[in-house]
Coordinates of C-alpha atoms in Angstrom, one line a residue:
M52 CA 55.2 77.3 127.3
P53 CA 55.1 73.6 128.3
D54 CA 57.4 72.4 131.0
T55 CA 59.7 70.6 128.5
P56 CA 63.2 71.3 127.2
P57 CA 63.0 74.3 124.8
V58 CA 63.4 73.5 121.1
F59 CA 65.3 75.8 118.7
R60 CA 65.8 75.4 115.0
F61 CA 67.9 76.7 112.1
A62 CA 66.1 76.4 108.8
P63 CA 68.0 77.4 105.7
S64 CA 67.0 76.8 102.1
P65 CA 69.6 74.8 100.0
N66 CA 69.5 77.2 97.0
G67 CA 73.0 78.6 97.6
L68 CA 75.9 78.7 100.0
L69 CA 75.6 79.9 103.5
H70 CA 77.0 83.3 104.4
L71 CA 77.9 85.2 107.5
G72 CA 74.2 86.1 108.1
H73 CA 73.3 82.5 108.2
A74 CA 76.3 81.8 110.5
L75 CA 74.9 84.4 113.0
S76 CA 71.5 82.8 113.0
A77 CA 72.7 79.3 113.3
V78 CA 75.2 80.1 116.1
L79 CA 72.6 82.0 118.0
N80 CA 70.1 79.2 117.8
H81 CA 72.7 76.6 118.8
D82 CA 74.2 78.6 121.7
M83 CA 70.8 79.7 123.0
A84 CA 69.6 76.0 123.0
K85 CA 72.7 74.9 124.8
A86 CA 72.4 77.6 127.4
A87 CA 68.8 76.6 128.1
N88 CA 69.6 72.9 128.1
G89 CA 67.4 72.6 125.1
R90 CA 67.4 70.9 121.7
F91 CA 68.8 72.3 118.5
L92 CA 67.3 71.1 115.2
L93 CA 68.3 71.6 111.6
R94 CA 65.5 71.9 109.0
I95 CA 66.0 72.0 105.3
E96 CA 63.4 74.3 103.7
D97 CA 63.4 72.9 100.1
I98 CA 59.9 73.6 99.0
D99 CA 61.2 75.3 95.9
Q100 CA 62.4 72.2 94.0
T101 CA 63.5 74.3 91.0
R102 CA 66.2 76.2 92.9
C103 CA 67.1 73.8 95.8
R104 CA 69.9 71.4 95.0
P105 CA 71.5 68.4 96.9
E106 CA 75.0 69.9 96.7
F107 CA 73.9 73.0 98.6
E108 CA 72.3 70.9 101.3
A109 CA 75.6 69.0 101.6
A110 CA 77.4 72.3 101.9
I111 CA 75.1 73.5 104.6
S112 CA 75.9 70.5 106.8
R113 CA 79.6 70.9 106.0
D114 CA 79.6 74.6 107.0
L115 CA 77.7 74.1 110.2
A116 CA 79.8 71.2 111.3
W117 CA 82.9 73.3 110.6
L118 CA 81.5 76.0 112.8
G119 CA 81.4 73.5 115.6
L120 CA 77.6 73.1 115.7
D121 CA 75.8 69.8 116.3
W122 CA 72.1 69.0 115.7
E123 CA 69.6 66.2 116.1
R124 CA 69.1 63.6 113.4
P125 CA 67.2 62.9 111.3
V126 CA 67.0 66.3 109.6
R127 CA 63.5 67.3 108.5
R128 CA 63.2 68.2 104.8
Q129 CA 60.1 70.0 103.7
S130 CA 60.1 68.0 100.4
D131 CA 59.3 64.9 102.4
H132 CA 56.2 66.4 104.0
F133 CA 54.1 67.9 101.3
G134 CA 51.1 66.0 102.7
A135 CA 51.3 68.0 106.0
Y136 CA 51.1 71.3 104.1
A137 CA 48.2 70.0 102.0
S138 CA 46.3 69.1 105.2
A139 CA 46.9 72.5 106.7
L140 CA 45.7 74.1 103.4
E141 CA 42.6 72.0 103.4
R142 CA 41.8 73.1 106.9
L143 CA 42.0 76.7 105.9
N144 CA 39.9 76.0 102.8
E145 CA 37.2 74.5 105.1
L146 CA 37.2 77.7 107.0
G147 CA 36.4 79.6 103.8
V148 CA 39.5 81.8 103.8
V149 CA 41.2 80.4 100.7
Y150 CA 40.6 81.5 97.1
P151 CA 42.3 80.8 93.7
S152 CA 44.0 83.8 91.9
I153 CA 45.4 84.0 88.4
M154 CA 46.8 87.5 88.0
T155 CA 50.4 87.4 86.8
R156 CA 53.0 89.8 88.1
G157 CA 52.6 91.8 84.9
E158 CA 48.9 92.1 85.4
I159 CA 49.3 93.1 89.0
K160 CA 51.8 95.8 88.0
A161 CA 49.5 97.1 85.3
A162 CA 46.5 97.2 87.7
V163 CA 48.6 99.1 90.3
A164 CA 50.0 101.5 87.6
E165 CA 46.4 102.2 86.4
A166 CA 45.2 102.9 89.9
E167 CA 48.1 105.2 90.7
A168 CA 47.7 107.1 87.4
G169 CA 44.2 107.8 88.5
G170 CA 45.4 109.4 91.7
R171 CA 44.9 106.4 94.0
T172 CA 47.6 105.4 96.5
W173 CA 48.1 101.6 96.2
P174 CA 48.8 99.9 99.5
R175 CA 52.1 98.0 99.9
D176 CA 53.2 95.4 102.3
P177 CA 56.1 95.8 104.8
D178 CA 58.6 94.6 102.1
G179 CA 57.4 97.3 99.7
S180 CA 55.4 95.1 97.3
P181 CA 52.0 96.1 96.2
L182 CA 49.1 94.2 97.8
Y183 CA 47.3 91.8 95.6
P184 CA 44.2 93.3 94.0
G185 CA 42.1 90.3 94.9
R186 CA 39.6 90.6 92.1
E187 CA 38.9 86.9 92.2
R188 CA 37.7 87.1 95.8
T189 CA 34.2 88.0 94.6
Y190 CA 33.9 85.6 91.7
S191 CA 30.8 83.5 91.5
T192 CA 31.0 79.7 91.6
G193 CA 30.6 79.7 87.9
E194 CA 33.3 82.3 87.3
R195 CA 35.7 80.4 89.6
T196 CA 35.0 77.1 87.9
A197 CA 35.6 78.6 84.5
M198 CA 38.8 80.2 85.7
L199 CA 40.2 76.9 87.0
E200 CA 39.2 75.1 83.9
S201 CA 40.9 77.7 81.6
G202 CA 44.3 76.0 82.0
R203 CA 45.9 79.1 83.4
A204 CA 48.4 78.7 86.3
Y205 CA 46.9 79.8 89.6
A206 CA 47.9 80.4 93.2
L207 CA 45.8 79.8 96.3
R208 CA 45.7 82.9 98.5
L209 CA 44.5 83.7 102.0
D210 CA 41.4 86.0 102.1
M211 CA 43.0 88.2 104.7
Q212 CA 39.9 90.1 105.7
K213 CA 37.8 87.0 106.1
A214 CA 40.6 85.4 108.1
I215 CA 40.9 88.4 110.4
N216 CA 37.1 88.5 110.8
L217 CA 37.2 84.9 112.1
L218 CA 39.2 86.0 115.0
G219 CA 36.4 88.2 116.2
N220 CA 37.6 90.5 119.0
A221 CA 40.5 88.2 119.9
R222 CA 43.8 90.2 120.2
L223 CA 46.6 88.8 118.1
T224 CA 50.1 89.3 119.6
W225 CA 53.4 87.6 120.0
S226 CA 56.1 87.7 122.7
E227 CA 59.4 89.2 121.3
S228 CA 62.6 88.8 123.2
G229 CA 64.7 90.3 120.4
A230 CA 63.9 93.5 118.6
G231 CA 62.1 94.7 115.5
P232 CA 63.5 97.3 113.0
A233 CA 62.4 100.1 115.3
G234 CA 63.5 98.4 118.5
E235 CA 60.1 96.8 119.2
T236 CA 60.2 94.2 122.0
G237 CA 58.0 92.6 124.6
I238 CA 54.4 91.9 123.7
I239 CA 53.9 92.9 120.0
A240 CA 50.5 93.6 118.4
A241 CA 50.3 91.7 115.2
N242 CA 49.1 93.4 112.0
P243 CA 48.6 90.7 109.4
A244 CA 46.3 93.0 107.3
A245 CA 49.5 94.9 106.2
W246 CA 50.4 91.9 104.0
G247 CA 47.1 91.6 102.1
D248 CA 46.1 88.3 100.5
V249 CA 49.3 86.3 100.9
I250 CA 50.0 83.2 98.8
L251 CA 49.5 79.9 100.5
S252 CA 50.3 77.6 97.5
R253 CA 51.2 77.9 93.8
S254 CA 51.0 75.5 90.9
D255 CA 54.8 75.1 91.0
A256 CA 55.1 74.9 94.8
P257 CA 52.7 73.0 97.1
S258 CA 53.2 75.4 100.0
S259 CA 54.3 78.9 100.6
Y260 CA 57.0 79.9 103.2
H261 CA 54.3 81.2 105.5
L262 CA 52.2 78.0 105.5
S263 CA 55.1 75.6 105.7
V264 CA 57.0 77.3 108.4
V265 CA 54.1 77.4 110.9
T266 CA 53.2 73.8 110.1
D267 CA 56.8 72.6 110.5
D268 CA 57.3 74.6 113.7
A269 CA 54.2 73.0 115.2
L270 CA 55.0 69.5 114.1
Q271 CA 58.6 69.8 115.4
G272 CA 57.5 71.3 118.7
I273 CA 59.6 74.4 118.2
T274 CA 59.3 76.6 121.3
H275 CA 61.7 79.4 120.3
V276 CA 61.9 80.9 116.8
V277 CA 65.2 82.8 116.5
R278 CA 65.7 84.4 113.1
G279 CA 66.7 87.6 111.3
R280 CA 65.0 90.9 111.7
D281 CA 64.0 90.8 108.0
L282 CA 61.3 88.3 109.1
Y283 CA 60.0 90.4 112.0
H284 CA 56.9 91.7 110.2
A285 CA 56.1 88.3 108.6
T286 CA 55.5 87.1 112.2
S287 CA 52.1 88.8 112.0
V288 CA 51.0 86.4 109.2
H289 CA 52.4 83.5 111.1
R290 CA 50.5 84.3 114.2
L291 CA 47.3 84.6 112.2
L292 CA 47.9 81.2 110.6
Q293 CA 48.7 79.6 114.0
R294 CA 45.5 80.9 115.4
L295 CA 43.4 79.7 112.4
L296 CA 45.0 76.3 112.5
D297 CA 45.0 75.9 116.3
L298 CA 48.8 75.6 116.4
P299 CA 50.9 76.4 119.5
E300 CA 52.5 79.9 119.7
P301 CA 56.3 79.9 120.0
L302 CA 58.4 82.7 121.6
Y303 CA 60.1 84.9 119.0
H304 CA 63.5 86.5 118.9
H305 CA 64.5 88.5 115.9
H306 CA 68.2 89.3 115.7
R307 CA 70.2 91.9 113.8
L308 CA 71.2 91.5 110.2
I309 CA 74.7 91.5 108.9
L310 CA 74.9 94.0 106.0
G311 CA 77.1 94.0 103.0
P312 CA 79.2 97.0 101.7
D313 CA 76.1 98.3 100.0
G314 CA 74.2 98.5 103.2
R315 CA 71.8 95.7 102.2
K316 CA 71.5 92.3 103.9
L317 CA 73.8 89.6 102.6
S318 CA 72.9 87.5 99.6
K319 CA 73.9 84.0 98.8
S320 CA 75.1 85.3 95.5
N321 CA 77.8 87.3 97.3
Q322 CA 80.5 84.6 97.6
D323 CA 82.9 86.9 99.5
T324 CA 80.8 86.6 102.6
G325 CA 80.3 82.8 102.3
I326 CA 81.3 80.6 105.2
A327 CA 83.1 78.3 102.7
A328 CA 85.1 81.2 101.4
F329 CA 86.3 82.0 104.9
R330 CA 87.3 78.4 105.4
A331 CA 89.1 78.3 102.1
A332 CA 91.0 81.4 103.0
G333 CA 92.3 79.7 106.1
R334 CA 90.1 81.5 108.7
T335 CA 89.2 79.5 111.8
P336 CA 85.7 78.8 113.1
E337 CA 86.5 80.9 116.1
E338 CA 87.4 83.8 113.9
V339 CA 84.2 83.5 112.0
R340 CA 82.2 83.3 115.2
T341 CA 83.9 86.5 116.4
L342 CA 82.8 88.2 113.2
V343 CA 79.1 87.5 113.8
V344 CA 78.4 87.2 117.5

C-alpha cells in the first residue's frame, strides 16, 4: 500500500434506520482508522433512488454522531456521481465483457425449474440464488438490436467467463485480516465464477452495488475495506472488477455479524435493534458500544 495515511470508510444505504450491526461496522472502521492515524469517511450509498430517502440519511448522521463518531466532510453520495459509474461501465463494455439481458425473475425461475425437473443441478451463487442462464450471451448483433428495440426493460451483465479469460493465468487474490465464514484469513484465492454473470446496471439503477463500490473505493483512495462477513464472498467479484478496471487493491477485513433472535443477520425492518431505539430507551453510547465491540 502507498506510504500515506490509511483510509477507512463506513458506507450505509439510507433505506432504513441503522441497527446494531451497522453500529459494529461503523465503530470498527472509526476506531481502526484512529488507531492507525488514518482517515475515516462516511459514504452514502443511495444508488437505489426508489428506496433511499433524505430522512434516513439524516438519521444516519444523527446516530453516528450520537455514538461519538466523527468523519470527514463533505460526504460522498453515490447519486452525485452517476457519471463515474457510467465511465467504468463503458470501460468494461470496451473490453467486450458486458451484454444486455432481459430475462425476468419469473423467467429465470421457470428456466431453473425446467432444468431441475429434467435432472440437471442448477448452479447457485454463494448467497443461494440461481446463476443467470445467460442465453443472451450468444445473441447475434441483429438479435441483440431487436431485443433492445423491443421496449422491454433490460439489465447489463458481466460476461463472467470472458472477464476471467482476460486475466489469463494471473492469480486473483486478496489480503484478508479478518475472517470469512469458515475462518478464512491471510491471502485468499478469489472465485468470481461462483457468482455467474452479475448485474452491472439496470434500467432503474445506473450502477450495481458491485460496480459502484469498487469505483467509489478507488476514487476515494480507500486503503482498508472493513465490512460484515456477509460480503466476504462478494470480494471475489470486486477483485475481478478492480483488475479489469486497473483499480488499486485495498486490504480487506470482514468482521462478525450480529444476529437476531432468529439466528439471521439483523434487518433494518427490525426496529428493536435500531440505534435510535436504544437512544430513545435511555441507553448511553457507551452501553451500545459494549453491546457490539
